[in-house]
PDB file of C-alpha atoms and ligand atoms in Angstrom:
ATOM      1  CA  UNK A  64       0.000   0.000   0.000  1.00 91.00           C
ATOM      2  CA  UNK A  65       2.860   2.329   0.898  1.00 96.00           C
ATOM      3  CA  UNK A  66       6.406   2.221  -0.305  1.00 97.00           C
ATOM      4  CA  UNK A  67       8.766   4.538   1.542  1.00 97.00           C
ATOM      5  CA  UNK A  68      11.906   4.994  -0.525  1.00 97.00           C
ATOM      6  CA  UNK A  69      15.091   6.641   0.774  1.00 97.00           C
ATOM      7  CA  UNK A  70      13.155   9.335   2.583  1.00 97.00           C
ATOM      8  CA  UNK A  71      15.377  12.212   3.668  1.00 97.00           C
ATOM      9  CA  UNK A  72      14.329  15.340   5.546  1.00 97.00           C
ATOM     10  CA  UNK A  73      16.659  18.095   6.672  1.00 96.00           C
ATOM     11  CA  UNK A  74      15.895  21.016   8.953  1.00 95.00           C
ATOM     12  CA  UNK A  75      17.891  24.158   9.487  1.00 90.00           C
ATOM     13  CA  UNK A  76      18.690  24.415  13.174  1.00 81.00           C
ATOM     14  CA  UNK A  77      20.765  27.326  14.550  1.00 85.00           C
ATOM     15  CA  UNK A  78      22.115  27.981  11.047  1.00 88.00           C
ATOM     16  CA  UNK A  79      23.196  24.371  10.759  1.00 91.00           C
ATOM     17  CA  UNK A  80      21.628  21.769   8.550  1.00 93.00           C
ATOM     18  CA  UNK A  81      20.283  18.912  10.599  1.00 93.00           C
ATOM     19  CA  UNK A  82      19.256  15.609   9.026  1.00 95.00           C
ATOM     20  CA  UNK A  83      16.099  14.434  10.795  1.00 96.00           C
ATOM     21  CA  UNK A  84      15.480  11.524   8.390  1.00 97.00           C
ATOM     22  CA  UNK A  85      18.304   9.891   6.520  1.00 97.00           C
ATOM     23  CA  UNK A  86      17.353   7.625   3.596  1.00 97.00           C
ATOM     24  CA  UNK A  87      14.644   5.741   5.411  1.00 97.00           C
ATOM     25  CA  UNK A  88      13.074   2.929   3.368  1.00 97.00           C
ATOM     26  CA  UNK A  89      10.395   0.371   4.226  1.00 96.00           C
ATOM     27  CA  UNK A  90       7.132  -0.986   2.893  1.00 96.00           C
ATOM     28  CA  UNK A  91       3.702  -0.991   4.446  1.00 95.00           C
ATOM     29  CA  UNK A  92       1.362  -3.673   3.200  1.00 93.00           C
ATOM     30  CA  UNK A  93      -2.344  -4.013   3.812  1.00 91.00           C
ATOM     31  CA  UNK A  94      -2.769  -5.655   7.194  1.00 92.00           C
ATOM     32  CA  UNK A  95       0.553  -4.364   8.540  1.00 95.00           C
ATOM     33  CA  UNK A  96       0.700  -2.989  12.055  1.00 95.00           C
ATOM     34  CA  UNK A  97       4.072  -1.282  12.318  1.00 95.00           C
ATOM     35  CA  UNK A  98       5.317  -0.001  15.640  1.00 95.00           C
ATOM     36  CA  UNK A  99       7.992   2.704  15.400  1.00 95.00           C
ATOM     37  CA  UNK A 100      10.103   3.561  18.384  1.00 93.00           C
ATOM     38  CA  UNK A 101      13.391   5.246  19.119  1.00 93.00           C
ATOM     39  CA  UNK A 102      14.702   8.017  21.364  1.00 93.00           C
ATOM     40  CA  UNK A 103      13.290  11.523  21.489  1.00 93.00           C
ATOM     41  CA  UNK A 104      14.510  13.458  18.446  1.00 93.00           C
ATOM     42  CA  UNK A 105      15.201  10.338  16.372  1.00 95.00           C
ATOM     43  CA  UNK A 106      12.777  11.448  13.641  1.00 96.00           C
ATOM     44  CA  UNK A 107       9.598   9.513  14.469  1.00 96.00           C
ATOM     45  CA  UNK A 108       7.152  12.420  14.123  1.00 95.00           C
ATOM     46  CA  UNK A 109       9.003  13.716  11.062  1.00 97.00           C
ATOM     47  CA  UNK A 110       8.588  10.285   9.465  1.00 97.00           C
ATOM     48  CA  UNK A 111       4.851  10.184  10.184  1.00 96.00           C
ATOM     49  CA  UNK A 112       4.294  13.763   8.992  1.00 96.00           C
ATOM     50  CA  UNK A 113       6.137  13.020   5.747  1.00 97.00           C
ATOM     51  CA  UNK A 114       4.115   9.852   5.125  1.00 97.00           C
ATOM     52  CA  UNK A 115       0.917  11.765   5.885  1.00 95.00           C
ATOM     53  CA  UNK A 116       1.763  14.405   3.279  1.00 94.00           C
ATOM     54  CA  UNK A 117       2.081  17.147   5.891  1.00 93.00           C
ATOM     55  CA  UNK A 118       5.725  17.900   5.222  1.00 93.00           C
ATOM     56  CA  UNK A 119       7.728  17.485   2.044  1.00 93.00           C
ATOM     57  CA  UNK A 120      10.880  15.377   2.073  1.00 96.00           C
ATOM     58  CA  UNK A 121      14.107  16.839   0.645  1.00 96.00           C
ATOM     59  CA  UNK A 122      14.602  13.644  -1.292  1.00 96.00           C
ATOM     60  CA  UNK A 123      13.114  10.184  -1.542  1.00 97.00           C
ATOM     61  CA  UNK A 124       9.536   9.174  -2.122  1.00 96.00           C
ATOM     62  CA  UNK A 125       6.337   8.183  -0.412  1.00 97.00           C
ATOM     63  CA  UNK A 126       4.499   5.963  -2.881  1.00 97.00           C
ATOM     64  CA  UNK A 127       0.837   5.350  -2.058  1.00 96.00           C
ATOM     65  CA  UNK A 128      -0.555   2.530  -4.208  1.00 95.00           C
ATOM     66  CA  UNK A 129       2.335   3.226  -6.592  1.00 95.00           C
ATOM     67  CA  UNK A 130       1.828   6.998  -6.828  1.00 96.00           C
ATOM     68  CA  UNK A 131       4.329   9.496  -5.454  1.00 96.00           C
ATOM     69  CA  UNK A 132       2.336  11.684  -3.068  1.00 96.00           C
ATOM     70  CA  UNK A 133       4.891  14.471  -3.425  1.00 94.00           C
ATOM     71  CA  UNK A 134       3.866  14.853  -7.062  1.00 95.00           C
ATOM     72  CA  UNK A 135       0.194  15.187  -6.142  1.00 95.00           C
ATOM     73  CA  UNK A 136      -1.560  18.482  -6.907  1.00 94.00           C
ATOM     74  CA  UNK A 137      -2.853  20.427  -3.904  1.00 93.00           C
ATOM     75  CA  UNK A 138      -6.317  18.945  -4.457  1.00 95.00           C
ATOM     76  CA  UNK A 139      -5.006  15.362  -4.758  1.00 95.00           C
ATOM     77  CA  UNK A 140      -2.955  15.791  -1.601  1.00 94.00           C
ATOM     78  CA  UNK A 141      -5.995  17.130   0.234  1.00 92.00           C
ATOM     79  CA  UNK A 142      -7.995  14.075  -0.853  1.00 92.00           C
ATOM     80  CA  UNK A 143      -5.163  11.745   0.200  1.00 95.00           C
ATOM     81  CA  UNK A 144      -5.140  13.331   3.655  1.00 92.00           C
ATOM     82  CA  UNK A 145      -8.917  13.300   3.896  1.00 89.00           C
ATOM     83  CA  UNK A 146      -9.726   9.832   2.550  1.00 90.00           C
ATOM     84  CA  UNK A 147      -6.656   7.643   2.763  1.00 95.00           C
ATOM     85  CA  UNK A 148      -4.841   8.534   5.958  1.00 95.00           C
ATOM     86  CA  UNK A 149      -6.024   9.149   9.491  1.00 95.00           C
ATOM     87  CA  UNK A 150      -3.575  11.120  11.620  1.00 93.00           C
ATOM     88  CA  UNK A 151      -3.345  11.258  15.417  1.00 91.00           C
ATOM     89  CA  UNK A 152      -1.007  14.166  16.151  1.00 88.00           C
ATOM     90  CA  UNK A 153       1.362  14.111  19.094  1.00 86.00           C
ATOM     91  CA  UNK A 154       0.053  17.619  19.941  1.00 87.00           C
ATOM     92  CA  UNK A 155      -3.596  16.691  19.056  1.00 90.00           C
ATOM     93  CA  UNK A 156      -4.321  19.799  16.912  1.00 93.00           C
ATOM     94  CA  UNK A 157      -7.959  20.038  17.957  1.00 96.00           C
ATOM     95  CA  UNK A 158      -9.717  23.182  16.784  1.00 96.00           C
ATOM     96  CA  UNK A 159     -10.197  25.332  19.899  1.00 96.00           C
ATOM     97  CA  UNK A 160     -13.456  26.940  18.797  1.00 97.00           C
ATOM     98  CA  UNK A 161     -15.187  23.614  18.113  1.00 97.00           C
ATOM     99  CA  UNK A 162     -16.604  21.222  20.720  1.00 97.00           C
ATOM    100  CA  UNK A 163     -15.516  17.589  21.073  1.00 97.00           C
ATOM    101  CA  UNK A 164     -18.414  16.465  18.867  1.00 97.00           C
ATOM    102  CA  UNK A 165     -17.808  19.212  16.292  1.00 97.00           C
ATOM    103  CA  UNK A 166     -14.069  18.428  16.122  1.00 97.00           C
ATOM    104  CA  UNK A 167     -14.951  14.832  15.224  1.00 97.00           C
ATOM    105  CA  UNK A 168     -17.884  15.733  12.962  1.00 95.00           C
ATOM    106  CA  UNK A 169     -15.821  18.126  10.841  1.00 94.00           C
ATOM    107  CA  UNK A 170     -13.865  15.301   9.178  1.00 92.00           C
ATOM    108  CA  UNK A 171     -16.908  13.087   8.546  1.00 92.00           C
ATOM    109  CA  UNK A 172     -18.517  12.693   5.146  1.00 87.00           C
ATOM    110  CA  UNK A 173     -22.137  13.871   4.903  1.00 88.00           C
ATOM    111  CA  UNK A 174     -24.602  12.728   6.065  1.00 89.00           C
ATOM    112  CA  UNK A 175     -22.807  12.430   9.376  1.00 89.00           C
ATOM    113  CA  UNK A 176     -23.211   9.040  11.038  1.00 93.00           C
ATOM    114  CA  UNK A 177     -24.121  10.274  14.519  1.00 95.00           C
ATOM    115  CA  UNK A 178     -24.540   6.714  15.838  1.00 95.00           C
ATOM    116  CA  UNK A 179     -20.959   5.775  14.854  1.00 95.00           C
ATOM    117  CA  UNK A 180     -19.544   8.937  16.476  1.00 97.00           C
ATOM    118  CA  UNK A 181     -21.547   8.259  19.643  1.00 97.00           C
ATOM    119  CA  UNK A 182     -20.307   4.653  19.759  1.00 96.00           C
ATOM    120  CA  UNK A 183     -16.688   5.782  19.609  1.00 95.00           C
ATOM    121  CA  UNK A 184     -17.219   8.568  22.161  1.00 96.00           C
ATOM    122  CA  UNK A 185     -18.892   6.039  24.448  1.00 96.00           C
ATOM    123  CA  UNK A 186     -16.068   3.488  24.075  1.00 92.00           C
ATOM    124  CA  UNK A 187     -13.505   6.215  24.803  1.00 93.00           C
ATOM    125  CA  UNK A 188     -15.542   7.532  27.777  1.00 93.00           C
ATOM    126  CA  UNK A 189     -15.917  11.040  26.367  1.00 95.00           C
ATOM    127  CA  UNK A 190     -19.611  10.961  25.438  1.00 97.00           C
ATOM    128  CA  UNK A 191     -20.571  13.142  28.456  1.00 97.00           C
ATOM    129  CA  UNK A 192     -17.984  15.694  27.269  1.00 98.00           C
ATOM    130  CA  UNK A 193     -19.288  16.034  23.707  1.00 97.00           C
ATOM    131  CA  UNK A 194     -20.279  19.695  24.124  1.00 98.00           C
ATOM    132  CA  UNK A 195     -17.077  20.786  25.840  1.00 98.00           C
ATOM    133  CA  UNK A 196     -14.321  22.790  24.146  1.00 98.00           C
ATOM    134  CA  UNK A 197     -10.704  21.546  24.052  1.00 97.00           C
ATOM    135  CA  UNK A 198      -9.655  24.136  26.659  1.00 97.00           C
ATOM    136  CA  UNK A 199     -12.065  22.464  29.103  1.00 97.00           C
ATOM    137  CA  UNK A 200     -10.596  18.984  28.626  1.00 96.00           C
ATOM    138  CA  UNK A 201      -7.799  17.078  30.331  1.00 92.00           C
ATOM    139  CA  UNK A 202      -4.858  16.080  28.131  1.00 91.00           C
ATOM    140  CA  UNK A 203      -6.063  12.474  28.010  1.00 90.00           C
ATOM    141  CA  UNK A 204      -9.567  13.596  26.982  1.00 93.00           C
ATOM    142  CA  UNK A 205      -8.075  15.704  24.178  1.00 94.00           C
ATOM    143  CA  UNK A 206      -6.018  12.726  23.092  1.00 92.00           C
ATOM    144  CA  UNK A 207      -9.077  10.480  22.914  1.00 93.00           C
ATOM    145  CA  UNK A 208     -10.991  13.117  20.910  1.00 95.00           C
ATOM    146  CA  UNK A 209      -8.057  13.394  18.484  1.00 94.00           C
ATOM    147  CA  UNK A 210      -7.953   9.615  18.201  1.00 93.00           C
ATOM    148  CA  UNK A 211     -11.651   9.357  17.274  1.00 95.00           C
ATOM    149  CA  UNK A 212     -11.250  12.146  14.722  1.00 95.00           C
ATOM    150  CA  UNK A 213      -8.463  10.125  13.049  1.00 94.00           C
ATOM    151  CA  UNK A 214     -10.294   6.815  12.927  1.00 94.00           C
ATOM    152  CA  UNK A 215     -13.921   7.829  12.322  1.00 94.00           C
ATOM    153  CA  UNK A 216     -13.516   8.101   8.538  1.00 92.00           C
ATOM    154  CA  UNK A 217     -12.164   4.507   8.258  1.00 92.00           C
ATOM    155  CA  UNK A 218      -8.974   5.549   6.433  1.00 95.00           C
ATOM    156  CA  UNK A 219      -6.755   2.977   4.656  1.00 95.00           C
ATOM    157  CA  UNK A 220      -3.852   3.813   6.946  1.00 96.00           C
ATOM    158  CA  UNK A 221      -3.817   5.087  10.499  1.00 96.00           C
ATOM    159  CA  UNK A 222      -0.762   7.177  11.396  1.00 96.00           C
ATOM    160  CA  UNK A 223      -0.735   7.496  15.161  1.00 95.00           C
ATOM    161  CA  UNK A 224       1.938   9.549  16.932  1.00 94.00           C
ATOM    162  CA  UNK A 225       2.063   8.450  20.571  1.00 90.00           C
ATOM    163  CA  UNK A 226      -1.724   7.995  20.733  1.00 89.00           C
ATOM    164  CA  UNK A 227      -1.556   6.629  24.274  1.00 89.00           C
ATOM    165  CA  UNK A 228       1.218   8.932  25.500  1.00 86.00           C
ATOM    166  CA  UNK A 229      -1.004  10.817  27.944  1.00 84.00           C
ATOM    167  CA  UNK A 230      -3.407   8.099  28.955  1.00 85.00           C
ATOM    168  CA  UNK A 231      -3.790   6.011  32.088  1.00 87.00           C
ATOM    169  CA  UNK A 232      -3.389   2.223  31.653  1.00 88.00           C
ATOM    170  CA  UNK A 233      -7.139   1.602  31.251  1.00 87.00           C
ATOM    171  CA  UNK A 234      -7.638   4.266  28.559  1.00 85.00           C
ATOM    172  CA  UNK A 235      -4.387   3.207  26.884  1.00 87.00           C
ATOM    173  CA  UNK A 236      -5.700  -0.307  26.527  1.00 88.00           C
ATOM    174  CA  UNK A 237      -9.060   0.973  25.225  1.00 87.00           C
ATOM    175  CA  UNK A 238      -7.293   2.961  22.490  1.00 88.00           C
ATOM    176  CA  UNK A 239      -4.896   0.137  21.628  1.00 90.00           C
ATOM    177  CA  UNK A 240      -7.725  -2.358  21.356  1.00 88.00           C
ATOM    178  CA  UNK A 241      -9.711   0.052  19.129  1.00 88.00           C
ATOM    179  CA  UNK A 242      -6.622   0.389  16.924  1.00 91.00           C
ATOM    180  CA  UNK A 243      -6.358  -3.425  16.982  1.00 91.00           C
ATOM    181  CA  UNK A 244     -10.019  -3.709  15.862  1.00 89.00           C
ATOM    182  CA  UNK A 245      -9.432  -1.165  13.087  1.00 90.00           C
ATOM    183  CA  UNK A 246      -6.373  -3.137  11.956  1.00 93.00           C
ATOM    184  CA  UNK A 247      -8.282  -6.444  11.920  1.00 91.00           C
ATOM    185  CA  UNK A 248     -10.663  -4.884   9.419  1.00 88.00           C
ATOM    186  CA  UNK A 249      -7.776  -5.128   6.880  1.00 88.00           C
ATOM    187  CA  UNK A 250      -6.267  -1.680   7.427  1.00 93.00           C
ATOM    188  CA  UNK A 251      -2.658  -0.619   7.926  1.00 96.00           C
ATOM    189  CA  UNK A 252      -1.377   1.041  11.084  1.00 96.00           C
ATOM    190  CA  UNK A 253       1.859   2.887  11.785  1.00 96.00           C
ATOM    191  CA  UNK A 254       2.084   3.578  15.482  1.00 95.00           C
ATOM    192  CA  UNK A 255       4.806   5.610  17.150  1.00 94.00           C
ATOM    193  CA  UNK A 256       5.286   4.591  20.734  1.00 88.00           C
ATOM    194  CA  UNK A 257       7.798   5.196  23.478  1.00 80.00           C
ATOM    195  CA  UNK A 258       6.332   2.141  25.132  1.00 76.00           C
ATOM    196  CA  UNK A 259       6.437  -0.475  22.368  1.00 72.00           C
ATOM    197  CA  UNK A 260       5.734  -3.234  24.906  1.00 78.00           C
ATOM    198  CA  UNK A 261       2.091  -2.194  25.211  1.00 75.00           C
ATOM    199  CA  UNK A 262       1.586  -2.351  21.448  1.00 81.00           C
ATOM    200  CA  UNK A 263       3.680  -5.496  20.947  1.00 84.00           C
ATOM    201  CA  UNK A 264       0.728  -7.866  20.944  1.00 84.00           C
ATOM    202  CA  UNK A 265      -0.776  -6.018  17.974  1.00 88.00           C
ATOM    203  CA  UNK A 266       2.424  -5.402  15.987  1.00 91.00           C
ATOM    204  CA  UNK A 267       3.259  -7.312  12.816  1.00 92.00           C
ATOM    205  CA  UNK A 268       6.554  -5.415  12.340  1.00 93.00           C
ATOM    206  CA  UNK A 269       8.659  -3.037  14.326  1.00 93.00           C
ATOM    207  CA  UNK A 270      11.055  -0.285  13.333  1.00 94.00           C
ATOM    208  CA  UNK A 271      13.622   1.352  15.560  1.00 94.00           C
ATOM    209  CA  UNK A 272      14.856   4.812  14.543  1.00 96.00           C
ATOM    210  CA  UNK A 273      18.062   6.379  15.742  1.00 96.00           C
ATOM    211  CA  UNK A 274      19.318   9.727  14.473  1.00 95.00           C
ATOM    212  CA  UNK A 275      17.005   9.546  11.477  1.00 96.00           C
ATOM    213  CA  UNK A 276      17.976   6.048  10.396  1.00 97.00           C
ATOM    214  CA  UNK A 277      16.394   2.639  10.800  1.00 96.00           C
ATOM    215  CA  UNK A 278      18.705   0.629  13.029  1.00 95.00           C
ATOM    216  CA  UNK A 279      16.471  -2.389  13.470  1.00 77.00           C
TER     217      UNK A 279
HETATM  218  N1  ATP B 289      10.395  22.314  12.200  1.00 95.78           N
HETATM  219  C1  ATP B 289      11.595  21.953  12.665  1.00 95.78           C
HETATM  220  N2  ATP B 289      12.669  22.777  12.544  1.00 95.78           N
HETATM  221  C2  ATP B 289      13.894  22.404  12.969  1.00 95.78           C
HETATM  222  N3  ATP B 289      14.159  21.213  13.558  1.00 95.78           N
HETATM  223  C3  ATP B 289      13.141  20.363  13.710  1.00 95.78           C
HETATM  224  C4  ATP B 289      11.796  20.675  13.286  1.00 95.78           C
HETATM  225  N4  ATP B 289      10.994  19.633  13.581  1.00 95.78           N
HETATM  226  C5  ATP B 289      11.780  18.708  14.171  1.00 95.78           C
HETATM  227  N5  ATP B 289      13.058  19.131  14.245  1.00 95.78           N
HETATM  228  C6  ATP B 289      14.201  18.382  14.795  1.00 95.78           C
HETATM  229  O1  ATP B 289      14.275  17.132  14.112  1.00 95.78           O
HETATM  230  C7  ATP B 289      14.560  16.081  15.016  1.00 95.78           C
HETATM  231  C8  ATP B 289      13.523  15.012  14.909  1.00 95.78           C
HETATM  232  O2  ATP B 289      12.291  15.538  15.424  1.00 95.78           O
HETATM  233  P1  ATP B 289      11.022  14.614  15.581  1.00 95.78           P
HETATM  234  O3  ATP B 289       9.934  15.496  16.097  1.00 95.78           O
HETATM  235  O4  ATP B 289      10.767  13.891  14.312  1.00 95.78           O
HETATM  236  O5  ATP B 289      11.514  13.587  16.701  1.00 95.78           O
HETATM  237  P2  ATP B 289      10.717  12.453  17.499  1.00 95.78           P
HETATM  238  O6  ATP B 289      11.465  11.171  17.310  1.00 95.78           O
HETATM  239  O7  ATP B 289       9.289  12.477  17.104  1.00 95.78           O
HETATM  240  O8  ATP B 289      10.884  12.921  19.021  1.00 95.78           O
HETATM  241  P3  ATP B 289       9.880  12.776  20.290  1.00 95.78           P
HETATM  242  O9  ATP B 289      10.003  11.344  20.739  1.00 95.78           O
HETATM  243  O10 ATP B 289      10.421  13.726  21.284  1.00 95.78           O
HETATM  244  O11 ATP B 289       8.503  13.124  19.833  1.00 95.78           O
HETATM  245  C9  ATP B 289      14.687  16.730  16.403  1.00 95.78           C
HETATM  246  O12 ATP B 289      16.044  16.911  16.686  1.00 95.78           O
HETATM  247  C10 ATP B 289      13.983  18.061  16.249  1.00 95.78           C
HETATM  248  O13 ATP B 289      14.570  19.035  17.083  1.00 95.78           O
HETATM  249 MG1   MG B 290       7.555  12.961  18.103  1.00 95.78          MG
END
């Protein structure tokens, strides 16, 4: 489904060029559940953002079903982000002026399937908070809202950046098992985790990044 070929991303940091991703290559097939880990700063979020079409690599390619997403027009890239990938951001990126329900609803195709949204909010224990704004939520509640927003459209690939990073063990397991359910439906998952042990029972492959390179 995805072919990541020699992906390289450089940032300018204090007037120096810093290589955040250095020729990273791997494949993601349908049914893959890939867990990515590695130390802070090793390039995990950069990798996910590049695959999700949110940042452009300096060189290399992200091929989705054989097509290089970096050659997509603005419209094609928008559709790729809307239909094909679901993204759980490390910093959530909820819209502050929309409620929990509205944040989730905004990504849904019309007519909105209210029952499906309610089911997910219920499973993630945020149904009673549906009319609250992000500023009124705990970090874990924001994280669960962001998670539902990523998964509600049934994308082909879920890109999840530390989706359980701020959750207690019970909510962590709820999210992981929902990701597991999503994956069993024939979808692909790339999950960044500092705690790969928790996700190990779902993983079909694992990748370890160090200084922008795959070391394992
Ligand atoms: N926009 C940017 N400008 C300059 N440097 C950046 C930028 N974004 C990331 N970096 C640097 O690139 C490196 C990789 O960052 P990245 O966020 O991908 O790491 P990470 O593995 O996700 O870390 P963490 O586990 O802390 O989330 C870091 O050294 C970071 O400081
Ligand atoms: Mg990160």
